[in-house]
mmCIF file of N, CA and C in Angstrom:
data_model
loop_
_atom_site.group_PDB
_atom_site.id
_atom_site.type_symbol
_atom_site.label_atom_id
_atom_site.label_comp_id
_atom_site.label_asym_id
_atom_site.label_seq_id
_atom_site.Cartn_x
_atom_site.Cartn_y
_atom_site.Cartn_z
ATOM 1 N N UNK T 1 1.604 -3.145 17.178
ATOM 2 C CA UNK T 1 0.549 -3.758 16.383
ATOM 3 C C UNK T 1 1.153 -4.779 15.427
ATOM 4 N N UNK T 2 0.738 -5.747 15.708
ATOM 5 C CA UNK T 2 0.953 -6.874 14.627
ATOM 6 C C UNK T 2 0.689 -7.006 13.183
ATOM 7 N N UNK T 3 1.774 -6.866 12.237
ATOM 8 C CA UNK T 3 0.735 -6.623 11.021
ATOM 9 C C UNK T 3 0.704 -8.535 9.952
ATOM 10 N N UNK T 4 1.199 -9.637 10.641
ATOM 11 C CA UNK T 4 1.045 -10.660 10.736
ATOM 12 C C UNK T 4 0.188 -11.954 11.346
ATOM 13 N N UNK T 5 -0.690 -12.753 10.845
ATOM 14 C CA UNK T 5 -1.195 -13.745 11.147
ATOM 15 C C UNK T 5 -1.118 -14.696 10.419
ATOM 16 N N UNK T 6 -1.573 -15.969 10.938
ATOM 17 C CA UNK T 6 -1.740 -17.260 10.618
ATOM 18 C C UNK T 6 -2.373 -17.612 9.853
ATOM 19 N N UNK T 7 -2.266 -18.403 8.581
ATOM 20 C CA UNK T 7 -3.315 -19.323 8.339
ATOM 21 C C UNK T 7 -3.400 -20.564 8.719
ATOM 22 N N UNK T 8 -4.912 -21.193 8.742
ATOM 23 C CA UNK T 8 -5.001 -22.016 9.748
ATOM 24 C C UNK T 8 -5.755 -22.739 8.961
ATOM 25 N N UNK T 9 -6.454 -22.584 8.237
ATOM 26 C CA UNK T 9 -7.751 -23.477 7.946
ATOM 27 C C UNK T 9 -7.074 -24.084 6.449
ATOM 28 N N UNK T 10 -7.852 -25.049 6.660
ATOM 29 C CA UNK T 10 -7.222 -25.848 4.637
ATOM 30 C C UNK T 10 -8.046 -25.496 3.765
ATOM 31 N N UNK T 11 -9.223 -24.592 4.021
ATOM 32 C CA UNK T 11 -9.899 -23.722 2.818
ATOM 33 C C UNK T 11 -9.354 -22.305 2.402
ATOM 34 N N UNK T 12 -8.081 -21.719 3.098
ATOM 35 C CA UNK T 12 -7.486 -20.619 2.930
ATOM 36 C C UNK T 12 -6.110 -20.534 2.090
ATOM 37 N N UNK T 13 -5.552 -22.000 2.628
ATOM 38 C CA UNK T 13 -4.478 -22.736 1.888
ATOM 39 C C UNK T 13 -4.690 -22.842 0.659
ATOM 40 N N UNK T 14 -5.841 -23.978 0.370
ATOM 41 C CA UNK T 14 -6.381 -23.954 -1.212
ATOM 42 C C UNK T 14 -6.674 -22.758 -1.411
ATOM 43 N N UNK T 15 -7.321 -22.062 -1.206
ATOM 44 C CA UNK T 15 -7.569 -20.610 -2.299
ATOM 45 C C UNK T 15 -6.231 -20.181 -2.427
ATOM 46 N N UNK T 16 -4.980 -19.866 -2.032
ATOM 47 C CA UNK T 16 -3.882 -19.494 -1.976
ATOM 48 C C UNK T 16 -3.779 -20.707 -2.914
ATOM 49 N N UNK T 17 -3.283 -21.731 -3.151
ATOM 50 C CA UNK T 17 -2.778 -21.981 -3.791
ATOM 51 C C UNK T 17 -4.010 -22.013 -5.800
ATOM 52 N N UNK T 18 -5.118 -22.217 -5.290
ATOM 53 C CA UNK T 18 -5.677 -22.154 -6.488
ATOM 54 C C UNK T 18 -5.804 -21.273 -7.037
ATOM 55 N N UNK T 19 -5.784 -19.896 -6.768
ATOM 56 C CA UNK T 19 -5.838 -18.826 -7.192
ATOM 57 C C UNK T 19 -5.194 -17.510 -6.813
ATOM 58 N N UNK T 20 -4.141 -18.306 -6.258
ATOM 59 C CA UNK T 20 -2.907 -17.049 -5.996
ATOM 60 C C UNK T 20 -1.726 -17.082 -6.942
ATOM 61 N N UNK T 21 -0.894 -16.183 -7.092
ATOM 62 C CA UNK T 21 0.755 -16.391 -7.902
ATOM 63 C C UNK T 21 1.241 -17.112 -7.560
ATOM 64 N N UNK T 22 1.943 -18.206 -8.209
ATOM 65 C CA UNK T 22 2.943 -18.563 -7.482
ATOM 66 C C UNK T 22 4.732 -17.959 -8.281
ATOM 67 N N UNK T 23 5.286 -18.094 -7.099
ATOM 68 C CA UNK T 23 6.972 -17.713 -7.554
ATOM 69 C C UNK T 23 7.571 -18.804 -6.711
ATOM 70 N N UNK T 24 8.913 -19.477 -7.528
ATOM 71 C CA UNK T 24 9.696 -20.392 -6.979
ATOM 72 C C UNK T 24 10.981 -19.781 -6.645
ATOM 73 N N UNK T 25 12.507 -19.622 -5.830
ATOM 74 C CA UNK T 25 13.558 -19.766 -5.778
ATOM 75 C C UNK T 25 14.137 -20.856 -5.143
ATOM 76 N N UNK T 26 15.154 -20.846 -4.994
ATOM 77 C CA UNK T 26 16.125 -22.258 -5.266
ATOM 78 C C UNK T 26 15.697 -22.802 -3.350
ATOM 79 N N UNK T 27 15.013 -22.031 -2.527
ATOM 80 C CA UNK T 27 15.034 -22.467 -0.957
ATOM 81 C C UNK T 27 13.564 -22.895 -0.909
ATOM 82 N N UNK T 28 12.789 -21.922 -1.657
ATOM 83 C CA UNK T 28 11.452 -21.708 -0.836
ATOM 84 C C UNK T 28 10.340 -21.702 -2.473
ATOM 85 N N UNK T 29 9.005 -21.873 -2.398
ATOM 86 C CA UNK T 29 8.119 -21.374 -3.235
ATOM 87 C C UNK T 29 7.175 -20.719 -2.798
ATOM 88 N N UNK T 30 6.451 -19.492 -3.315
ATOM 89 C CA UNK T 30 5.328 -18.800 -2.351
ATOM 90 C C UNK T 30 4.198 -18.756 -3.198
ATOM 91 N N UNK T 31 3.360 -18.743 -2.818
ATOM 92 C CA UNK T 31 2.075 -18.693 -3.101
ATOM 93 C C UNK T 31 1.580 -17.288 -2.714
ATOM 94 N N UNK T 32 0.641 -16.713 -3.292
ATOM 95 C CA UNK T 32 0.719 -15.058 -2.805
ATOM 96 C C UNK T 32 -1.073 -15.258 -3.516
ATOM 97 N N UNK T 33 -1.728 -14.482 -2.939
ATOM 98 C CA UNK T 33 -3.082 -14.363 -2.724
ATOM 99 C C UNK T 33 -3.986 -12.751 -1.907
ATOM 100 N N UNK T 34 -4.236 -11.979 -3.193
ATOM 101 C CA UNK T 34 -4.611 -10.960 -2.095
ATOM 102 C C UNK T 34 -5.943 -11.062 -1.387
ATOM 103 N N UNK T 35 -5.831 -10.607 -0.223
ATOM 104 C CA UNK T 35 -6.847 -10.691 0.481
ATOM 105 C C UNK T 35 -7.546 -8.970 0.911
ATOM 106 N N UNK T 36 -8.273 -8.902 0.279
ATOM 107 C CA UNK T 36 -9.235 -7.710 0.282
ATOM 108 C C UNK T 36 -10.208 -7.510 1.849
ATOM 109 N N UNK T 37 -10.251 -8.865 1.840
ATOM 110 C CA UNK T 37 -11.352 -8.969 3.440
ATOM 111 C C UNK T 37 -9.776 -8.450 4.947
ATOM 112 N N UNK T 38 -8.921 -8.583 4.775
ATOM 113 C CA UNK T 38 -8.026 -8.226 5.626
ATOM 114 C C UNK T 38 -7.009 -7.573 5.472
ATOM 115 N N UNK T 39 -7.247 -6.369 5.001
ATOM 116 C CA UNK T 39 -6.191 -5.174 4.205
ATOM 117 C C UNK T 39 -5.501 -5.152 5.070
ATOM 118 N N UNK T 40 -5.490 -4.763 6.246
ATOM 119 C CA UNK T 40 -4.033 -4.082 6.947
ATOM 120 C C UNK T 40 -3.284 -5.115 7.595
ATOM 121 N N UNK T 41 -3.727 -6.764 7.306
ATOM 122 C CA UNK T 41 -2.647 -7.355 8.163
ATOM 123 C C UNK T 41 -2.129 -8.402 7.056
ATOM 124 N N UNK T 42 -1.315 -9.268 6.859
ATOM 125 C CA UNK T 42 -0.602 -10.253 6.020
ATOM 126 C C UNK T 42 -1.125 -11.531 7.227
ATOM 127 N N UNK T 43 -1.596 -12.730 5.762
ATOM 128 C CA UNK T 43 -1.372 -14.112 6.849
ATOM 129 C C UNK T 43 -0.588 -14.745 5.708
ATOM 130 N N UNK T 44 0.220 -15.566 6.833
ATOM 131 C CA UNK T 44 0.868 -16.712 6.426
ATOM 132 C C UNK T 44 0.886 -18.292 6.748
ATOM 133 N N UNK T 45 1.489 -19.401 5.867
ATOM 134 C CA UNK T 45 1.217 -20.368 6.286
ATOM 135 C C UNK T 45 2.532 -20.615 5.807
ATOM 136 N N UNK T 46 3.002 -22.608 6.878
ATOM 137 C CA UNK T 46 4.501 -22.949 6.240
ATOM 138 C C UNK T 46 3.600 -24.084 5.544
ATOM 139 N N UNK T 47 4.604 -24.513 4.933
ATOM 140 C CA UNK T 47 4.402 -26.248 4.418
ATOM 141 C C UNK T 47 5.566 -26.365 4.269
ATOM 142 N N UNK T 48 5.268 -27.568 4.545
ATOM 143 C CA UNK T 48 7.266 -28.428 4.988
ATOM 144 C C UNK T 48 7.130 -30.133 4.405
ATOM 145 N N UNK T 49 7.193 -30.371 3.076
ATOM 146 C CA UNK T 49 6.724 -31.773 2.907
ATOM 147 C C UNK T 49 7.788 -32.754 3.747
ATOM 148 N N UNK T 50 7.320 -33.903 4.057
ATOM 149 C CA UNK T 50 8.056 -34.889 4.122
ATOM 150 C C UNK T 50 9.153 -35.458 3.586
ATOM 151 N N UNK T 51 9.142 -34.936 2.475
ATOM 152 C CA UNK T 51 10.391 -35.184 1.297
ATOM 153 C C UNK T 51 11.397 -34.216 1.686
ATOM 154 N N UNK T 52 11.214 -33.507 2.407
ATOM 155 C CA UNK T 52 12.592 -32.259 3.035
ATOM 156 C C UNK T 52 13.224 -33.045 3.820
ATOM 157 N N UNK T 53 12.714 -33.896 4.664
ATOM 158 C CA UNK T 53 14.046 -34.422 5.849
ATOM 159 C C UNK T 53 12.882 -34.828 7.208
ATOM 160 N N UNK T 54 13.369 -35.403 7.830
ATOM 161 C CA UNK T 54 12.750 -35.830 9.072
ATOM 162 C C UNK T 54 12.091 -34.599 10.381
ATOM 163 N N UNK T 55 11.941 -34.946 10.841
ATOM 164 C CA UNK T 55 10.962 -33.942 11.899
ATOM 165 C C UNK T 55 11.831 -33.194 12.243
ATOM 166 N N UNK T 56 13.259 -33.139 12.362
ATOM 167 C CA UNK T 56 13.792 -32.257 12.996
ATOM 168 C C UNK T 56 14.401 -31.448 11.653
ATOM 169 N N UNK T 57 14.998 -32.199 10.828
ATOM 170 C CA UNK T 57 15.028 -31.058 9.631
ATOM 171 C C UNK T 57 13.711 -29.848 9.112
ATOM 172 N N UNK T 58 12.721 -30.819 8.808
ATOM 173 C CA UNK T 58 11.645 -30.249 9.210
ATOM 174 C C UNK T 58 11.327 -29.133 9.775
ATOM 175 N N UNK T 59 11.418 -29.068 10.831
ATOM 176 C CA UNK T 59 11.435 -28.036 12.144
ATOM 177 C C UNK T 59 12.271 -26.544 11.730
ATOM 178 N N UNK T 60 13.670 -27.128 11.371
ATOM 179 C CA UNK T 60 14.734 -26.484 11.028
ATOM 180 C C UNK T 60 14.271 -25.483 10.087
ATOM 181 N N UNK T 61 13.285 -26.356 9.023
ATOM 182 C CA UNK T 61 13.124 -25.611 7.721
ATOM 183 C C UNK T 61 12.182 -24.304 7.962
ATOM 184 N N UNK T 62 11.398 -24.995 8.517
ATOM 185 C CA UNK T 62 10.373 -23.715 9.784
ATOM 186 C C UNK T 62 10.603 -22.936 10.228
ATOM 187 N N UNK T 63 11.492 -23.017 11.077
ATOM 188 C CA UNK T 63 12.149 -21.936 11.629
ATOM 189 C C UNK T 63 13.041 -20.988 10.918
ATOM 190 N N UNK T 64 13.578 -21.249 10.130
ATOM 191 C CA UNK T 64 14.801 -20.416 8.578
ATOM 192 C C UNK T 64 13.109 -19.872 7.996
ATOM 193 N N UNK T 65 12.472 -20.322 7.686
ATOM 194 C CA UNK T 65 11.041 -19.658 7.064
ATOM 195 C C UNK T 65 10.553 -18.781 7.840
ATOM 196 N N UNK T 66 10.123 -18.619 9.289
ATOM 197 C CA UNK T 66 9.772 -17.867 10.572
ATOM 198 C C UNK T 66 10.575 -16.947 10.443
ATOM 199 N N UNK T 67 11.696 -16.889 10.325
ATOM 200 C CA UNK T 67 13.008 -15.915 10.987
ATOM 201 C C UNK T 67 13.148 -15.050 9.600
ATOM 202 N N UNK T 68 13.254 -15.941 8.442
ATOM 203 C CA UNK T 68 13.322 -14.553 7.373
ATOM 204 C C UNK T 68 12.313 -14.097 7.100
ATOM 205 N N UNK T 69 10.943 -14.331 7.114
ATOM 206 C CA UNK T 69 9.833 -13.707 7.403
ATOM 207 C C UNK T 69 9.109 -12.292 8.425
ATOM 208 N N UNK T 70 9.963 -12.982 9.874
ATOM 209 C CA UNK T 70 9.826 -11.696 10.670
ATOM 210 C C UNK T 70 10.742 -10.804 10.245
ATOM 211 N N UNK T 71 12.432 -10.501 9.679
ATOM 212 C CA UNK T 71 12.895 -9.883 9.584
ATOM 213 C C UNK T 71 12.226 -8.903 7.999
ATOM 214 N N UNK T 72 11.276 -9.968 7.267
ATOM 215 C CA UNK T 72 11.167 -8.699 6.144
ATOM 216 C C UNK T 72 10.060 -8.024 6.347
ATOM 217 N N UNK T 73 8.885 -8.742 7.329
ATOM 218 C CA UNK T 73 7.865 -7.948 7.434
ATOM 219 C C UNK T 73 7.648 -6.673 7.602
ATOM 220 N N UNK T 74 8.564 -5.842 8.128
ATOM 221 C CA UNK T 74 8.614 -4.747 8.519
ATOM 222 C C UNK T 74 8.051 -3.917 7.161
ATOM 223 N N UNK T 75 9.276 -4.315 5.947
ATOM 224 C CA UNK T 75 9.005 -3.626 4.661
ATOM 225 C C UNK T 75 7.617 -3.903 4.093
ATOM 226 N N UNK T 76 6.997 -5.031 4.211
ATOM 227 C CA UNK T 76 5.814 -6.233 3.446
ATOM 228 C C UNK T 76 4.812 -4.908 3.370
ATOM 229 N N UNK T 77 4.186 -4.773 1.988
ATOM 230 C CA UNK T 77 2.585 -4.305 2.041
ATOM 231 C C UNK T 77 1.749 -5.356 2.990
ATOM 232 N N UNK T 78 0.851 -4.887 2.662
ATOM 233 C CA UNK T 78 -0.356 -5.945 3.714
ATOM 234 C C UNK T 78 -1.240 -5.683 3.087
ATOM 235 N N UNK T 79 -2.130 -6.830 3.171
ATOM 236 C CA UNK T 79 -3.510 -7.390 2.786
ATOM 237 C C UNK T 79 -3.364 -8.660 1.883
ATOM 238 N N UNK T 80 -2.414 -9.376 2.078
ATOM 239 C CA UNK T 80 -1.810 -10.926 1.706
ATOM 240 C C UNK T 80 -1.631 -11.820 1.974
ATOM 241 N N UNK T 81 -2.462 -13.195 1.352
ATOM 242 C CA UNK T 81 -1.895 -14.387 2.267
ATOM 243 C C UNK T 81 -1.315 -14.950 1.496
ATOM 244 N N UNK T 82 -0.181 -15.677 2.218
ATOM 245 C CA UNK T 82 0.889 -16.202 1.508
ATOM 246 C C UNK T 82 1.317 -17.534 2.350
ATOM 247 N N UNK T 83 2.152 -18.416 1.117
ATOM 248 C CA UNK T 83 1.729 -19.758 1.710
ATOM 249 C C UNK T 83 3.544 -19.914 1.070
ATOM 250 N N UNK T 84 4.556 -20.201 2.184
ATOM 251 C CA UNK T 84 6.139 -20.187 1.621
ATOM 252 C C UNK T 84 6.069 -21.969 1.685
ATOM 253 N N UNK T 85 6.330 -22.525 0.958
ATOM 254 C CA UNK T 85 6.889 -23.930 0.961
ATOM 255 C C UNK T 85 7.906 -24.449 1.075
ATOM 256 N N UNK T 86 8.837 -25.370 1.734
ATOM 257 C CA UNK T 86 10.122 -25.137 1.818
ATOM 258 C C UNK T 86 10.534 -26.089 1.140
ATOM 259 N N UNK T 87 11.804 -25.775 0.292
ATOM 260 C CA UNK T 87 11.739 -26.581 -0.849
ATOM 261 C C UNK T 87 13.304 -27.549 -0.100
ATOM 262 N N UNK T 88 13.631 -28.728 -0.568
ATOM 263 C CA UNK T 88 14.728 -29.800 -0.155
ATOM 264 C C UNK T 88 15.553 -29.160 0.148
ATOM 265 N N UNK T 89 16.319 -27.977 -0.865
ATOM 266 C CA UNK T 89 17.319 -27.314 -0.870
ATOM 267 C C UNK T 89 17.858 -26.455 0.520
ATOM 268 N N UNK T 90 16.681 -26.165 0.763
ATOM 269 C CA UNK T 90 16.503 -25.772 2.057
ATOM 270 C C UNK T 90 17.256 -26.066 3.329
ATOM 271 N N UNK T 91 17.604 -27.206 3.533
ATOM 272 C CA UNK T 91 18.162 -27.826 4.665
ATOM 273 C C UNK T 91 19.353 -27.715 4.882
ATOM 274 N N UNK T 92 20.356 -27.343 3.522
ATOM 275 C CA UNK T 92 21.748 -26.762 3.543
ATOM 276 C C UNK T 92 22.221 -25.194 3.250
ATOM 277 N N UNK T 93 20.952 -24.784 3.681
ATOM 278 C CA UNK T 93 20.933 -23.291 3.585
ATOM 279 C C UNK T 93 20.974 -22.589 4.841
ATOM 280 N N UNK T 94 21.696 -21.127 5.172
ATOM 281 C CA UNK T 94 21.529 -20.363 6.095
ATOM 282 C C UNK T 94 20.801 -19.515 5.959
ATOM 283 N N UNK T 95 20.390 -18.886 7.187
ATOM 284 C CA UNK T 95 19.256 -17.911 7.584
ATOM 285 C C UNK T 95 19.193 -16.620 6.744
ATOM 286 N N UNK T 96 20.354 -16.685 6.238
ATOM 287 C CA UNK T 96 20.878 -14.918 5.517
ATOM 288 C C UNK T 96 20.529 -15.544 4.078
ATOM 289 N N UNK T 97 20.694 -16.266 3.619
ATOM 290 C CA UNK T 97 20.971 -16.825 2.171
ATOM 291 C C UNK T 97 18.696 -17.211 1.961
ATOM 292 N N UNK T 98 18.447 -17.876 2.929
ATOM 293 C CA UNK T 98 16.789 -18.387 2.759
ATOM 294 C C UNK T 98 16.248 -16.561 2.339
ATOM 295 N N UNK T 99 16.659 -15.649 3.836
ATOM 296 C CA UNK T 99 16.278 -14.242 3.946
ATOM 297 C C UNK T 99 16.472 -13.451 2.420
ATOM 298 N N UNK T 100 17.395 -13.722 1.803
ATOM 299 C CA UNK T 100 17.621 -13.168 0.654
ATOM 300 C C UNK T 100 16.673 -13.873 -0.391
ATOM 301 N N UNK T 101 16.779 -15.327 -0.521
ATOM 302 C CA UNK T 101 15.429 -15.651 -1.634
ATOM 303 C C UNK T 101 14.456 -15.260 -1.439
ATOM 304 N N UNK T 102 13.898 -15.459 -0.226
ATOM 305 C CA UNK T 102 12.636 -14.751 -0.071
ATOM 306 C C UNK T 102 12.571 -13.117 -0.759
ATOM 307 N N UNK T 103 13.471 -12.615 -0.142
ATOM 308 C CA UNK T 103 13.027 -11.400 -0.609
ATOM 309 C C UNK T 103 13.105 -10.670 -1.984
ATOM 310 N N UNK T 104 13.723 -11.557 -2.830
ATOM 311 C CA UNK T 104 13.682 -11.664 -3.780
ATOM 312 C C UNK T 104 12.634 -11.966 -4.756
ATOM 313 N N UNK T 105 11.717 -13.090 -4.204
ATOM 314 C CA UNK T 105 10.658 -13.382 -4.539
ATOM 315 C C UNK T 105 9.476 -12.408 -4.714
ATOM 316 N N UNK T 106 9.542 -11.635 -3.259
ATOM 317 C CA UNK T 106 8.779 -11.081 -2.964
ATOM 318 C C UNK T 106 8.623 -9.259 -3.194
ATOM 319 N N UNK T 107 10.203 -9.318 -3.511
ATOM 320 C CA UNK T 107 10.106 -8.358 -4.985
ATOM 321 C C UNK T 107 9.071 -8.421 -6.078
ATOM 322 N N UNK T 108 9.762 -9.381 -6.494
ATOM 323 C CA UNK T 108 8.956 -9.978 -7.927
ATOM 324 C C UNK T 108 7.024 -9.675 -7.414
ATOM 325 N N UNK T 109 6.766 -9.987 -6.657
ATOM 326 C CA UNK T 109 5.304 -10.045 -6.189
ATOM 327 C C UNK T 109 4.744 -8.780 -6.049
ATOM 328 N N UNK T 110 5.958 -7.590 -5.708
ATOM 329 C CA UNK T 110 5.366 -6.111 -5.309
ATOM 330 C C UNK T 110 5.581 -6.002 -4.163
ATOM 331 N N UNK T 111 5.385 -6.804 -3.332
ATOM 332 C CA UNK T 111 5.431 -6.727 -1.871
ATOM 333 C C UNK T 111 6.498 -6.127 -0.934
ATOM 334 N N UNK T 112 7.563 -5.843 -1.263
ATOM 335 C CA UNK T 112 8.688 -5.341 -0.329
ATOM 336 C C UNK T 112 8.371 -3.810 -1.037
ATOM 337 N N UNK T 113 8.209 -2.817 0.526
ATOM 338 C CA UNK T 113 8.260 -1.183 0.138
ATOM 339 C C UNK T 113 9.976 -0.881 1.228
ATOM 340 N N UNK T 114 10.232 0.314 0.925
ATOM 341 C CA UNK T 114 11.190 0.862 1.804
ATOM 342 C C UNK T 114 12.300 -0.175 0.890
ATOM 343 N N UNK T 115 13.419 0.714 1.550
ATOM 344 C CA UNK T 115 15.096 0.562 1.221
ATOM 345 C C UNK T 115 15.611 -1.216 2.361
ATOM 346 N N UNK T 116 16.514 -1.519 1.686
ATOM 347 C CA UNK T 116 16.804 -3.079 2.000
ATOM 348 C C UNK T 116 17.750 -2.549 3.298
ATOM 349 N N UNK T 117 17.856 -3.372 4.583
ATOM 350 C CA UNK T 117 18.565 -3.094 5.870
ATOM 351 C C UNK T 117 19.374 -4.230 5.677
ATOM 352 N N UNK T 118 20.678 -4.306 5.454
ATOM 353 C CA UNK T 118 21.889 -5.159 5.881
ATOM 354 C C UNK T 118 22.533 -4.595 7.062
#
């Protein structure tokens, strides 16, 4: 069972960002928004401005966002949409180092249950 989905629409985005938390670290910023209408699953969205790097940096930044995402979900409460932004810094960062801000963040938010897996 999937406890992850998408956001998709730009009226879900804005409420996430207008009326969700936000938390910054030095890779990523999240936007966090609870969602009551979809308790048992988490959605997410990327944003990747233009100011990060070209389409393929871009891409790059996406994917380092995707990958430390699936690895923390496991721990994640649910019923959250969350919107990670990838910040410039980003592009000279590895997968272990993005994985760690995030979850750091998402400390701060409540969101990580269970013991940390290295």
């Amino acid at each position: 069972m999937t406890r992850t989905t998408a956001l998709t629409e730009n009226r879900e985005f804005k409420r996430a960002y207008a009326r969700g938390k936000t938390r910054a670290g030095k890779y990523l910023a999240v936007y966090c928004f609870r969602n009551r209408r979809n308790a048992g699953v988490n959605r997410y969205g990327l944003t990747v401005s233009k100011k990060v790097g070209n389409a393929v940096q871009r891409n790059r930044a996406k994917r380092l966002l995707r990958e430390s995402l699936r690895l923390l979900e496991p721990r994640m409460k649910t019923g959250y949409d969350l919107v990670l932004v990838a910040r410039t810094r980003i592009l000279g960062a590895r997968c272990q180092q993005v994985q760690s801000a995030m979850e750091e963040i998402f400390t701060e938010f409540g969101l990580i249950e269970g013991p940390r897996h290295d």
